[in-house]
Coordinates of C-alpha atoms in Angstrom, one line a residue:
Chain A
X255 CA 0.0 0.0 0.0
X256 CA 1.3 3.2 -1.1
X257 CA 1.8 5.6 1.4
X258 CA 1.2 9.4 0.3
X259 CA 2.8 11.9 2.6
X260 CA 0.5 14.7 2.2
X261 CA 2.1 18.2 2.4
X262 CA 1.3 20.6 5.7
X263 CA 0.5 23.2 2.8
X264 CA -2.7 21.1 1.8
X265 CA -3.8 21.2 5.4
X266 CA -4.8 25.3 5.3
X267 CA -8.2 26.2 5.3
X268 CA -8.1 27.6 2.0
X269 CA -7.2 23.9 0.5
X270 CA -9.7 22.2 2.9
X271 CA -12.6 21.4 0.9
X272 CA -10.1 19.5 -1.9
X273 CA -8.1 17.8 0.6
X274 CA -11.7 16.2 2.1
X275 CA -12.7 15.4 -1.4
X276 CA -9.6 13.2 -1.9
X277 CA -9.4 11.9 1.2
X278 CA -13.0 10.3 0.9
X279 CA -12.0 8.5 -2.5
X280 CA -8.4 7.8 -1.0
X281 CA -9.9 5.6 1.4
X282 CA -12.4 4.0 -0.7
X283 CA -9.9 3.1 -3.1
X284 CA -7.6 2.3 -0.4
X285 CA -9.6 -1.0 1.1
X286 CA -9.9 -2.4 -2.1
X287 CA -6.8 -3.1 -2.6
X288 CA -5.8 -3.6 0.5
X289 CA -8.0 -6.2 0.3
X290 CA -5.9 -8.3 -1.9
X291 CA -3.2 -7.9 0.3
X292 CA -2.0 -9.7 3.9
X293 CA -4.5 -10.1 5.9
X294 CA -6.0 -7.3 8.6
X295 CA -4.4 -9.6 11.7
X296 CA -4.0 -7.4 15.0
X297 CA -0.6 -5.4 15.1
X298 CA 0.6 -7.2 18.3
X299 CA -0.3 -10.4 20.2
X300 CA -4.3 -10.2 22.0
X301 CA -5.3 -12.9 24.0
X302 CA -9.0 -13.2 23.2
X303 CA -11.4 -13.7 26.3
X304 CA -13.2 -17.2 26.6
X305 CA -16.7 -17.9 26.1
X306 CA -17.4 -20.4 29.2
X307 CA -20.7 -20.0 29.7
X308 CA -21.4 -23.3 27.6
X309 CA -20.0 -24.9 30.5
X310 CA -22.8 -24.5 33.0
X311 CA -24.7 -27.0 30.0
X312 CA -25.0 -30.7 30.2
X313 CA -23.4 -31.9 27.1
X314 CA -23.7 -36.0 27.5
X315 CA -21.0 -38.1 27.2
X316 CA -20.7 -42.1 25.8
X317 CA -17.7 -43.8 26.1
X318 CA -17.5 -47.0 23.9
X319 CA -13.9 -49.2 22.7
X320 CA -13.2 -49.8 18.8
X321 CA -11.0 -52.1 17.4
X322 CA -9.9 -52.3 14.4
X323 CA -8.1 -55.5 13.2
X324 CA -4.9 -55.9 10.9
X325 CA -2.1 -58.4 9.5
X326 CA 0.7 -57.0 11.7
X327 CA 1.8 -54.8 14.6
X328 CA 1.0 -51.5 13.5
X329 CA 3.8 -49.5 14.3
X330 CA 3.2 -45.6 12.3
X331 CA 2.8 -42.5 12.8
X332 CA 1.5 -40.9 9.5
X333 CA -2.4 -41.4 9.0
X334 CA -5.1 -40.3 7.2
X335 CA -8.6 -40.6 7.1
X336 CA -12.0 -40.1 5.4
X337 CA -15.4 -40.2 5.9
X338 CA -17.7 -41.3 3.1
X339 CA -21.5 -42.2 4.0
X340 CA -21.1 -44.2 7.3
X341 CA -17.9 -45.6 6.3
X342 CA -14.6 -44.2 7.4
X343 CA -11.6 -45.3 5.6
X344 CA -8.5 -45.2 8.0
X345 CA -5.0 -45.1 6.1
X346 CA -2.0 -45.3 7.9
X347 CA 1.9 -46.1 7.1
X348 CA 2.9 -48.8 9.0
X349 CA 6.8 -48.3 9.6
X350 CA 7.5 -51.9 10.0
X351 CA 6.3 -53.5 6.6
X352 CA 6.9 -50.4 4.6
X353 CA 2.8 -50.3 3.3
X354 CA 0.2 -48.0 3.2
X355 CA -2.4 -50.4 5.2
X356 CA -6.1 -49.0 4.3
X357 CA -8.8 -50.2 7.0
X358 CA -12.2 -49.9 7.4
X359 CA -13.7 -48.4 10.9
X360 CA -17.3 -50.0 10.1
X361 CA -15.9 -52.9 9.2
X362 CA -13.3 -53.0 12.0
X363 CA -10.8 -54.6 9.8
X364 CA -7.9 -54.2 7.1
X365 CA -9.0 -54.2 3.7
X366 CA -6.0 -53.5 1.7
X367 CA -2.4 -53.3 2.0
X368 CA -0.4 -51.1 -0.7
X369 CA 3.0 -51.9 -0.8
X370 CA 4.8 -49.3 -1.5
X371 CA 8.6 -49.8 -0.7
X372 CA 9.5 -48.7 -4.5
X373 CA 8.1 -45.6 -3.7
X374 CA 8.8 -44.4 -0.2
X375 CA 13.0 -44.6 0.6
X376 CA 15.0 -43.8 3.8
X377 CA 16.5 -41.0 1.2
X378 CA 13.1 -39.7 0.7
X379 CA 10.7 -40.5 3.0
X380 CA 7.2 -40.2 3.7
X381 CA 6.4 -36.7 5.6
X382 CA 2.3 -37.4 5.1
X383 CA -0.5 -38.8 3.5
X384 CA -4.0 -37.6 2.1
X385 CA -6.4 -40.4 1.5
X386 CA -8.9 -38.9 -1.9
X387 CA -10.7 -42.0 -2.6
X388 CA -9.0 -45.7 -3.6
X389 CA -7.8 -44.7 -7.2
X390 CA -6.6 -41.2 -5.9
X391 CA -4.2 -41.7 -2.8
X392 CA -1.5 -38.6 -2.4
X393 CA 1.9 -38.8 -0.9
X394 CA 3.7 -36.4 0.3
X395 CA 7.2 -37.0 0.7
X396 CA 10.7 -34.9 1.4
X397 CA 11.2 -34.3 -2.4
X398 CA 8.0 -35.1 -4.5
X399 CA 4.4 -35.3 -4.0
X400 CA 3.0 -38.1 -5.4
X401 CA -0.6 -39.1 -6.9
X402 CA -1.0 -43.3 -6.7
X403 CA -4.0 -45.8 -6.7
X404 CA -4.4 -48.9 -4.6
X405 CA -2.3 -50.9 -7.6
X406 CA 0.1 -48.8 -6.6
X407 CA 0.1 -46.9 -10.0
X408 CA 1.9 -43.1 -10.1
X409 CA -0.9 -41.0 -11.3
X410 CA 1.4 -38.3 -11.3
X411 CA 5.0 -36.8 -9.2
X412 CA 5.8 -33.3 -9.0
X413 CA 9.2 -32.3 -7.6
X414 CA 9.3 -30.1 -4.3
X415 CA 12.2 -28.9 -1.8
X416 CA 14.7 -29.6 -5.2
X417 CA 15.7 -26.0 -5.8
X418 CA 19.4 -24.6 -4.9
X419 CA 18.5 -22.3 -2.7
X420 CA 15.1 -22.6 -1.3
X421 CA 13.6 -19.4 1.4
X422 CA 11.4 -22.6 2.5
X423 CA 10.9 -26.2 3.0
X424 CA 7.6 -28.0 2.6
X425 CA 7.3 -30.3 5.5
X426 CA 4.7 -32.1 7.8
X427 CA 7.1 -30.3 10.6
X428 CA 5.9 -31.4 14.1
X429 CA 3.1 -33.3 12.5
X430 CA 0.4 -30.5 12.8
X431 CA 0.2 -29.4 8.9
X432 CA -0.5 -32.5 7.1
X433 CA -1.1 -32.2 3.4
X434 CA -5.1 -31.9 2.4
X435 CA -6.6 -31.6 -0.6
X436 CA -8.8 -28.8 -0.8
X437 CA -11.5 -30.1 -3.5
X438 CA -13.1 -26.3 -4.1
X439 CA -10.1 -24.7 -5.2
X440 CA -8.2 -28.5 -6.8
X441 CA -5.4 -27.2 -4.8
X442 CA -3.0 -29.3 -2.0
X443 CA -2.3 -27.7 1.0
X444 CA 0.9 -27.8 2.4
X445 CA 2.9 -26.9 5.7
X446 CA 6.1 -24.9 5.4
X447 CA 8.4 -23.4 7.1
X448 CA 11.6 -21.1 6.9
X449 CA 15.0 -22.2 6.1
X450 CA 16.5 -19.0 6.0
X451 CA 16.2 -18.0 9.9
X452 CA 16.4 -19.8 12.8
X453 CA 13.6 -21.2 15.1
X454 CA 14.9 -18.8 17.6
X455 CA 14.7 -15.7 15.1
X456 CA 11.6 -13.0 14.9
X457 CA 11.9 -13.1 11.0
X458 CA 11.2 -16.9 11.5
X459 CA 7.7 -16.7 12.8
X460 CA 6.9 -14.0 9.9
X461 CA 6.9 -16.2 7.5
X462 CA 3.6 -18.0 6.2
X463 CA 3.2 -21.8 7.3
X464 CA 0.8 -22.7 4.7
X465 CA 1.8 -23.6 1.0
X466 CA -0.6 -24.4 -2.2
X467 CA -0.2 -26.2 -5.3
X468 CA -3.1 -25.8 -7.6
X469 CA -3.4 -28.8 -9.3
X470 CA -4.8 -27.4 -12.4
X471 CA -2.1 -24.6 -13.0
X472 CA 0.7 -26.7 -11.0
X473 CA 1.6 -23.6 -9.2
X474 CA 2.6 -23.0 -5.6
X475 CA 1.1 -20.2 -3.8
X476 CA 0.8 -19.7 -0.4
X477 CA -1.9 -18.9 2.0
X478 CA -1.5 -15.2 3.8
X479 CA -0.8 -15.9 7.1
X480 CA 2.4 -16.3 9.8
X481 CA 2.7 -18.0 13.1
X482 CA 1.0 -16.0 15.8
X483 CA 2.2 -12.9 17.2
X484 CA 2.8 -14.6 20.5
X485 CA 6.3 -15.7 19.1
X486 CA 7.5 -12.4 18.2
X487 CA 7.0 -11.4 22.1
X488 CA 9.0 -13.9 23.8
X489 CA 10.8 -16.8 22.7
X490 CA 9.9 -20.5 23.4
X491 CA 12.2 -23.1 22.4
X492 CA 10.6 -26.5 20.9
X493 CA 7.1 -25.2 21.9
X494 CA 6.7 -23.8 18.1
X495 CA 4.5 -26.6 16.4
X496 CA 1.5 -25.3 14.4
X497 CA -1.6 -27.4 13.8
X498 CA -4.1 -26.7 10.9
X499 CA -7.5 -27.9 10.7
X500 CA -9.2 -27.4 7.0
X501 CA -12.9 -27.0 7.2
X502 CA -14.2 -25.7 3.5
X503 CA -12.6 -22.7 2.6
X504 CA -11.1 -21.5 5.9
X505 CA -7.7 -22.8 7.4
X506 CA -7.7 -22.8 11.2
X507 CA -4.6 -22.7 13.2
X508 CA -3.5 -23.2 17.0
X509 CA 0.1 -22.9 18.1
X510 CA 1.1 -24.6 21.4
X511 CA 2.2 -21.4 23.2
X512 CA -1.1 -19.6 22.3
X513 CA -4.7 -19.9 23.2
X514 CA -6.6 -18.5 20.6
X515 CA -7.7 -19.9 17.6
X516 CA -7.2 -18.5 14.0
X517 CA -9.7 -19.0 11.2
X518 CA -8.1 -18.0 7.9
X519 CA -10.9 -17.7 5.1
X520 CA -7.7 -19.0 2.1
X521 CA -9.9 -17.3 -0.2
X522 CA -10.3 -13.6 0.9
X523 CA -7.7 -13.7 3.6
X524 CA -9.7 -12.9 6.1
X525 CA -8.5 -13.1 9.9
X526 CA -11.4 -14.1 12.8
X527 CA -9.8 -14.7 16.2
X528 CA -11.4 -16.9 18.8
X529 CA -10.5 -17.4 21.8
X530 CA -9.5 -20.5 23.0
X531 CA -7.6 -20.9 26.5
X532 CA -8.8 -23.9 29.1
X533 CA -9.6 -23.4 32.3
X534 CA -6.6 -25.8 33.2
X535 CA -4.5 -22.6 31.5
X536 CA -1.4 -21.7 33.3
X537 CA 1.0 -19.1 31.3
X538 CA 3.7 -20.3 29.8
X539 CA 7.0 -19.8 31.0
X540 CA 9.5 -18.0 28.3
X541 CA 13.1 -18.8 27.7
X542 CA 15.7 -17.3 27.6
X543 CA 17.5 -17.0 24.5
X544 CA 21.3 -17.9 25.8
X545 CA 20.1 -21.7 25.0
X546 CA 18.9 -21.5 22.0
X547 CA 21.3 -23.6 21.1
X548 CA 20.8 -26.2 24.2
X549 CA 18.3 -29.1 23.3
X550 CA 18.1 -30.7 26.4
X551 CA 16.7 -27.4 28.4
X552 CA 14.4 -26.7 25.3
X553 CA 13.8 -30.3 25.4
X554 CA 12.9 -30.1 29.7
X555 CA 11.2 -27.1 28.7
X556 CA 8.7 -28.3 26.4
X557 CA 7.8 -31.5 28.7
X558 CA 7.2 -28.9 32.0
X559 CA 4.8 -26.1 29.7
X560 CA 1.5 -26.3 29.1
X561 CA 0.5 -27.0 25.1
X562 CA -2.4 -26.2 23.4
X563 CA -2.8 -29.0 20.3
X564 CA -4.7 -29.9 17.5
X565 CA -8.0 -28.8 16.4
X566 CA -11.0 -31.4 14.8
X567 CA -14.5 -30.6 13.4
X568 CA -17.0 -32.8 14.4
X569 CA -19.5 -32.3 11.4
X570 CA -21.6 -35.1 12.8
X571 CA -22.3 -33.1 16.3
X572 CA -21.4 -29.4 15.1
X573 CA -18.7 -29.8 17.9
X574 CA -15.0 -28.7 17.5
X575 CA -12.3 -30.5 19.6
X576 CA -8.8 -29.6 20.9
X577 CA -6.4 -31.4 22.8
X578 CA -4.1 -29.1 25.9
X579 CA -1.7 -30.7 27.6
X580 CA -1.5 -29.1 31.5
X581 CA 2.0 -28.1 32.5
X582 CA 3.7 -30.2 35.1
X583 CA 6.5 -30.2 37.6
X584 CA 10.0 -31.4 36.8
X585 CA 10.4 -33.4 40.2
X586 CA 7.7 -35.3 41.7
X587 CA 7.8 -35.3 46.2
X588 CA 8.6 -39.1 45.8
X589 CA 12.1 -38.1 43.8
X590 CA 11.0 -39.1 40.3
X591 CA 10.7 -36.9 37.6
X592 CA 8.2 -36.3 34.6
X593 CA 8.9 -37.1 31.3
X594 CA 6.8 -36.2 28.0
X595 CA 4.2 -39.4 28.8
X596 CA 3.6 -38.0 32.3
X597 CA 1.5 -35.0 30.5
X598 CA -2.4 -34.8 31.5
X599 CA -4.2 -34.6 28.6
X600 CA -7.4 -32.7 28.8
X601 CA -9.7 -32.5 25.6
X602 CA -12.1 -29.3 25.5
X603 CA -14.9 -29.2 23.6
X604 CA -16.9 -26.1 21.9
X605 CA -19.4 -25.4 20.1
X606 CA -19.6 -24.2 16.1
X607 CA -19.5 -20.8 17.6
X608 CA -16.2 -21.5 19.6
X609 CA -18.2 -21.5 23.1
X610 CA -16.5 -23.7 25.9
X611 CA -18.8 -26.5 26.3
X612 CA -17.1 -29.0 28.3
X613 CA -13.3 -30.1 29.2
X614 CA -12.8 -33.6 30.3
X615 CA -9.6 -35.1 31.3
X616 CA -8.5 -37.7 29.6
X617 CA -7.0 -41.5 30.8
X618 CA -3.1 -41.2 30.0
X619 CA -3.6 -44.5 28.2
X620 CA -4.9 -42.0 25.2
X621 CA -3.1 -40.7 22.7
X622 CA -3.7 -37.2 21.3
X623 CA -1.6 -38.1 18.1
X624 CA -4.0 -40.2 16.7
X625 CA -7.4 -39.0 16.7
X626 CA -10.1 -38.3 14.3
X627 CA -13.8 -37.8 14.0
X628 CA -16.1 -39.9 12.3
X629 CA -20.3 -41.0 12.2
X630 CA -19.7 -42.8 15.4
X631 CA -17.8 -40.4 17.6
X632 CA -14.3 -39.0 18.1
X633 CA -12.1 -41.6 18.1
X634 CA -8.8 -41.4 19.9
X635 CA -5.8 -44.1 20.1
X636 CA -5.3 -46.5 23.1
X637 CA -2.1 -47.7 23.6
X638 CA -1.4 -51.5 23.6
X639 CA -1.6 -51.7 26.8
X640 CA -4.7 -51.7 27.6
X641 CA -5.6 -54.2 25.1
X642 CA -7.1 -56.6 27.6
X643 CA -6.9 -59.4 25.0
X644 CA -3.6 -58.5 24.1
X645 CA -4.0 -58.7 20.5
X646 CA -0.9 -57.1 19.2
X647 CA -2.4 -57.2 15.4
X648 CA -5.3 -54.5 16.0
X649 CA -5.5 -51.0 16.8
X650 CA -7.6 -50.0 19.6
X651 CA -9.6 -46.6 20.2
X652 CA -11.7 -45.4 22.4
X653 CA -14.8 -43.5 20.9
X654 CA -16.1 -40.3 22.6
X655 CA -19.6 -39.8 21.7
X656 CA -20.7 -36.0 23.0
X657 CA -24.4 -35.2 22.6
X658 CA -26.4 -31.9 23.6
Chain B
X810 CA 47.3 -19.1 35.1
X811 CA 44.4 -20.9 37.1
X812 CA 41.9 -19.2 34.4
X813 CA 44.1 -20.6 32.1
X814 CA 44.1 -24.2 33.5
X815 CA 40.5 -24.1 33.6
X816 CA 39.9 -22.9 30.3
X817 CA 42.0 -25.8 29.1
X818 CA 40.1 -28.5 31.5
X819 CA 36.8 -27.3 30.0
X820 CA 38.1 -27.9 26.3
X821 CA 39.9 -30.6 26.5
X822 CA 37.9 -33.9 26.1
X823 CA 40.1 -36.3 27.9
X824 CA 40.5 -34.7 31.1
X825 CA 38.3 -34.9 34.2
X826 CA 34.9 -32.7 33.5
X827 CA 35.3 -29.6 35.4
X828 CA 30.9 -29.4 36.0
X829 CA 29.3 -32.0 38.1
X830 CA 27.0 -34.4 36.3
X831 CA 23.4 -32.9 37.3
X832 CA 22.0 -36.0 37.6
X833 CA 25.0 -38.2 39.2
X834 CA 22.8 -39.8 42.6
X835 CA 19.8 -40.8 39.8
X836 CA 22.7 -42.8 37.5
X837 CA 23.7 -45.0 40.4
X838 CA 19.7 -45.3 41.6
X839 CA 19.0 -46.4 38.2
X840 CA 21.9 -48.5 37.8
X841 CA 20.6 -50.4 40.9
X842 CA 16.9 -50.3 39.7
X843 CA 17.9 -52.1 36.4
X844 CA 20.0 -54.3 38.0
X845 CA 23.4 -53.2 36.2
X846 CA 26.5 -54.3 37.9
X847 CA 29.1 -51.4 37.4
X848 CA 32.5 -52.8 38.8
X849 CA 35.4 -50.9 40.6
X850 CA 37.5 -50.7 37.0
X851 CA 36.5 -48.4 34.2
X852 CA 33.1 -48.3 32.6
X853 CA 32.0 -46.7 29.9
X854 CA 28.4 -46.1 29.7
X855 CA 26.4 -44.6 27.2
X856 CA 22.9 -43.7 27.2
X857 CA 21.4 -43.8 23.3
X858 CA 18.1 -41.7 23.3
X859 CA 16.6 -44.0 20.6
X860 CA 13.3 -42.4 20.8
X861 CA 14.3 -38.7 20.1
X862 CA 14.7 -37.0 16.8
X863 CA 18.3 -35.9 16.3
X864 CA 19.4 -38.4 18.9
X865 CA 21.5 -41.7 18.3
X866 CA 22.5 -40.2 14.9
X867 CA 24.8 -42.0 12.1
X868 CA 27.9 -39.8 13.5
X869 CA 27.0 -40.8 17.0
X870 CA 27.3 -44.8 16.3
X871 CA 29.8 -44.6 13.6
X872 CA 31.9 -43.2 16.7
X873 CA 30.7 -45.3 19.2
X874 CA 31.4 -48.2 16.7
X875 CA 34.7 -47.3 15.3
X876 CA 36.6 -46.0 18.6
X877 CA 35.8 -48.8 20.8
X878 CA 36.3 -51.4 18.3
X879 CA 39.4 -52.7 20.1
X880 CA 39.0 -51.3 23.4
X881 CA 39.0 -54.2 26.0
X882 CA 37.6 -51.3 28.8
X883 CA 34.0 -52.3 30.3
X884 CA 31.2 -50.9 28.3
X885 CA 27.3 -50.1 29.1
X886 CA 24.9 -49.7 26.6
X887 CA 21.7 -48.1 27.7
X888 CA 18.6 -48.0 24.9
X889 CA 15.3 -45.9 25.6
X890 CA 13.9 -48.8 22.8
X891 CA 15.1 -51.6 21.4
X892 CA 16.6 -50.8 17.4
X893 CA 18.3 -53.4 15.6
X894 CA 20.4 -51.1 13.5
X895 CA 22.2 -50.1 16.7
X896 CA 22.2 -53.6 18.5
X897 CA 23.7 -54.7 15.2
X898 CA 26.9 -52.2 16.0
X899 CA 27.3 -52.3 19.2
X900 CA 27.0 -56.1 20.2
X901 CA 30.5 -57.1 18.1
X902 CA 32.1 -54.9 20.9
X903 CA 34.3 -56.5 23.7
X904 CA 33.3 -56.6 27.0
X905 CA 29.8 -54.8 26.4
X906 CA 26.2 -55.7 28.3
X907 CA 23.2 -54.0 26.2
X908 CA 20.2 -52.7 28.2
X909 CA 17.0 -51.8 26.9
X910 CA 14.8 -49.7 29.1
X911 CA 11.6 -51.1 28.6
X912 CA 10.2 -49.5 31.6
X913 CA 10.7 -46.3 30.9
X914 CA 13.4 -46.3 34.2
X915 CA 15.2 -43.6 32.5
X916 CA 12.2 -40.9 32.2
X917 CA 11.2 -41.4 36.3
X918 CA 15.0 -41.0 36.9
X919 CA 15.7 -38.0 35.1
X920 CA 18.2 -39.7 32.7
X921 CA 16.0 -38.9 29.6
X922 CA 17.7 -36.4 27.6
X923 CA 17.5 -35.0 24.0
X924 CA 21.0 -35.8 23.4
X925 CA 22.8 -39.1 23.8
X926 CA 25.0 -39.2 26.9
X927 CA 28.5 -40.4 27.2
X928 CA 29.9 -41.2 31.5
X929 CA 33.2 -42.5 32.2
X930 CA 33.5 -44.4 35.4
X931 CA 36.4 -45.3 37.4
X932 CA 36.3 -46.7 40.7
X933 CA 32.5 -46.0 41.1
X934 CA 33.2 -42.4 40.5
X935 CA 32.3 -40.4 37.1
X936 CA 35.5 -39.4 35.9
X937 CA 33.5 -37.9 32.8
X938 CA 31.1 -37.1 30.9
X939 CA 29.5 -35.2 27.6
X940 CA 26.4 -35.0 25.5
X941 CA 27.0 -36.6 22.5
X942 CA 26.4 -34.5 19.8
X943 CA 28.4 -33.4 16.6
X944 CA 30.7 -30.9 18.5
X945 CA 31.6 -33.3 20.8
X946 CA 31.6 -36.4 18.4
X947 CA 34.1 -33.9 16.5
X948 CA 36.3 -33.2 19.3
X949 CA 36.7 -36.7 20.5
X950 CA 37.5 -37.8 17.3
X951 CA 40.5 -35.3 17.3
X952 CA 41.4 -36.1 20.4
X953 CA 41.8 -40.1 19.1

């Protein structure tokens, strides 16, 4: 936006009547284009107020356990899944066998395994996973995106992260910006992040975190908007991962140090803030910059802070869910100490309109890594532990059914 | 002079760490807790955070691997998990006993780090120690 210094001269009484006739079509020209430009996000960091007063509500809960058998062990940590009808196809990448195992949550069993070793290589590995439909699977990996069918046949690959100097890499980085298809604009959405500056540097968190690739042109865009202005206040070591939810045309972001919630509309750039902080909320504690360079205290810091996580739409129950993990002391009075697994995991719920409904803690069997929503409930991981039958060759969830 | 003796204490990876290991008591508790007989003599332990991102890297184990090839010294091996690449490099080394911590002993002890962690012990005492990443990987290496 161009900024016109306007002379003191113009300002006399004698030139009045002009300057107020330009400045009325200045700044209704003005918006316009602004318009096309970044997005009207506040100048520095706001902490938006909650909206508790779903809580005093009685939103019902059912509990139930879902298994879901397969061939092997599932050992992953990439999924995907997608709803279609009552069906829910859940993909994931089992690390072990080196195949993209496809199972059915109705069904409660594997129904195809796609063996993809040609494809996916220690050299270029698999950084996430959108699941279309069966002929239309896409990868993303370290230095291609690829399109494949069950067979597996490659629909099509397009390089990324290959150029000699790139500003930015395209990465699934901390697991909270896996690639989507967005089917109103034919584009894939992609996290990003900055290779120029440092975790620890200002310029880092300017940068946007969300790429495009319109499948139509094959061009890379990206969508207007940087990490939350709560990074450029203080500096937080690890606790920097991002999580995006896509529902239609809006992106919605969380970071861990922040409460609020961002809802980018990709298409006009528009900003909404919500507000989002639990009632568990403590502040989190900054650091100082002398160990930027120290893993081990960035490391202790991030297992002590309290982390706000990943976002779902329940489109079944109008409900959105996000996981916070409550800070924690380093030393326990009996002389142990807490590690990452020791976190308390409490999952809040809220309404379309981003009211506070309900915040439950959850059993630390649960894992907040592997969740998703589908006709039945909101399924989240049990470890294999408490697999009371000990089958090894299944995955286990249990379902969290909310009702109003 | 003493500022310069310390100076060259601190840098130099072969003599006696000039900081106290911050978590020296919980290394003996858990040595007793997974029942891991450290003798009087020297012992080399090394704790291999298997389970972290950046941790137990290539360099790490090529180190591990190709310094202590011929040394006849007592050697721990602590893994957060069980990986058979590492086992597969480590278990050709003399006079070496393999731990994996199943029980997640080193998290409730403190011992879980981001970095992989080198002790020398001698006489039940820790003569040294060092994180292992690629500065001190680099400077070891030298100092071989």
């Amino acid at each position: 936006m161009t900024c016109l210094k306007v002379k003191a001269s113009i300002l006399n009484r004698k030139n009045m009547k002009s300057f107020l006739r330009f400045s009325v079509v200045f700044f209704l020209i003005v918006p316009f284009f602004s318009k096309c430009q970044t997005p009207q996000t506040p100048l520095s960091y706001e902490e938006k107020k909650i909206n508790n007063s779903g809580l005093e509500g009685s939103l019902k809960l059912e509990k139930i356990e879902w298994e879901i058998n397969v061939n092997d062990t599932p050992v992953f940590r990439h999924f995907a899944v997608k709803n279609i009808g009552d069906e829910t196809i859940f993909v994931y990448f089992n690390n072990a066998t080196k195949k993209l195992n496809l199972t059915s949550v109705l069904q409660h069993k594997l129904i195809k395994e796609i063996d993809v070793n040609s494809i996916i290589t220690k050299d270029n590995n698999l950084e996430s996973v959108y699941f279309h439909n069966f002929d239309s699977i896409f990868l993303q990996q370290m230095y291609n995106i690829n399109l494949i069918d069950t067979c597996p046949t490659q629909a099509f690959k397009v390089p990324i992260n290959q150029s000699k100097n790139p500003k930015m890499m395209l990465n699934n980085l901390g697991y909270g910006l896996p690639m989507i298809y967005d089917s109103l604009a034919n584009q894939l959405l992609l996290g990003q992040y900055s290779l120029r500056y440092a975790f620890y540097d200002k310029k880092y968190f300017r940068q946007n975190i969300e790429a495009t690739f319109n499948l139509s042109t094959q061009q890379f865009d990206e969508t207007p908007f940087p990490y939350s202005k709560k990074y450029l206040e203080a500096y937080y070591g690890f606790a920097i991962s991002a999580h995006r939810l896509v529902k239609d045309n809006y992106s919605i972001f969380t970071f861990q140090a922040d409460p609020n919630i961002y809802v980018v509309n990709r298409c006009t750039g528009e900003v909404s803030v919500k507000a989002g902080k639990s009632a568990f909320h403590t502040a989190i504690q900054e650091m100082s910059l002398k160990y930027k360079n120290d893993s081990n205290k960035k490391m202790a810091h991030l297992t002590l802070s309290p982390l706000y996580l990943e976002l779902f739409w329940d489109k079944y129950r109008k409900l959105y869910y996000r996981f916070f993990l409550k800070e924690q002391p380093d030393c326990n009075p009996d002389g142990t100490y807490n590690a990452w697994r020791n976190k308390k995991k409490i999952l809040m719920v809220f309404n379309e309109d981003f009211t506070l409904l309900k915040e439950i803690e959850l059993e630390d069997y649960l894992s907040h890594h592997y969740a998703f929503v589908a006709p039945q409930g909101f399924f989240i991981k049990a470890d294999n532990s408490k697999q009371t039958n000990q089958n090894l060759k299944s995955i286990l969830f249990e379902v969290l059914k909310f009702e109003k | 002079m003493f500022l310069t003796l310390l100076l060259t204490s601190a840098c130099h990876p072969n003599t006696k760490s000039v900081a106290q290991f911050e978590r020296q008591t919980e290394l003996f508790k858990y040595f007793d807790c997974a029942n891991i007989k450290v003798d009087e003599n020297i012992n080399h332990v090394f704790i291999f955070q298997t389970n972290k991102c950046g941790a137990c890297t290539d360099e790490v184990l090529d180190y591990v691997g190709e310094s202590y090839k011929s040394n006849e010294e007592n050697k721990i091996f602590i893994l957060c998990s069980k990986n058979n690449l590492i086992l597969n490099t480590l278990k050709p080394l003399k006079n070496s006993k393999i731990h994996i911590d199943s029980n997640f002993d080193l998290e409730r002890y403190g011992l879980s780090y981001a970095t992989d962690l080198y002790v020398k012990l001698n006489n039940h005492k820790i003569e040294y120690w060092a994180f292992l990443d690629h500065k001190t990987v680099s400077s070891l290496l030298k100092s071989n």
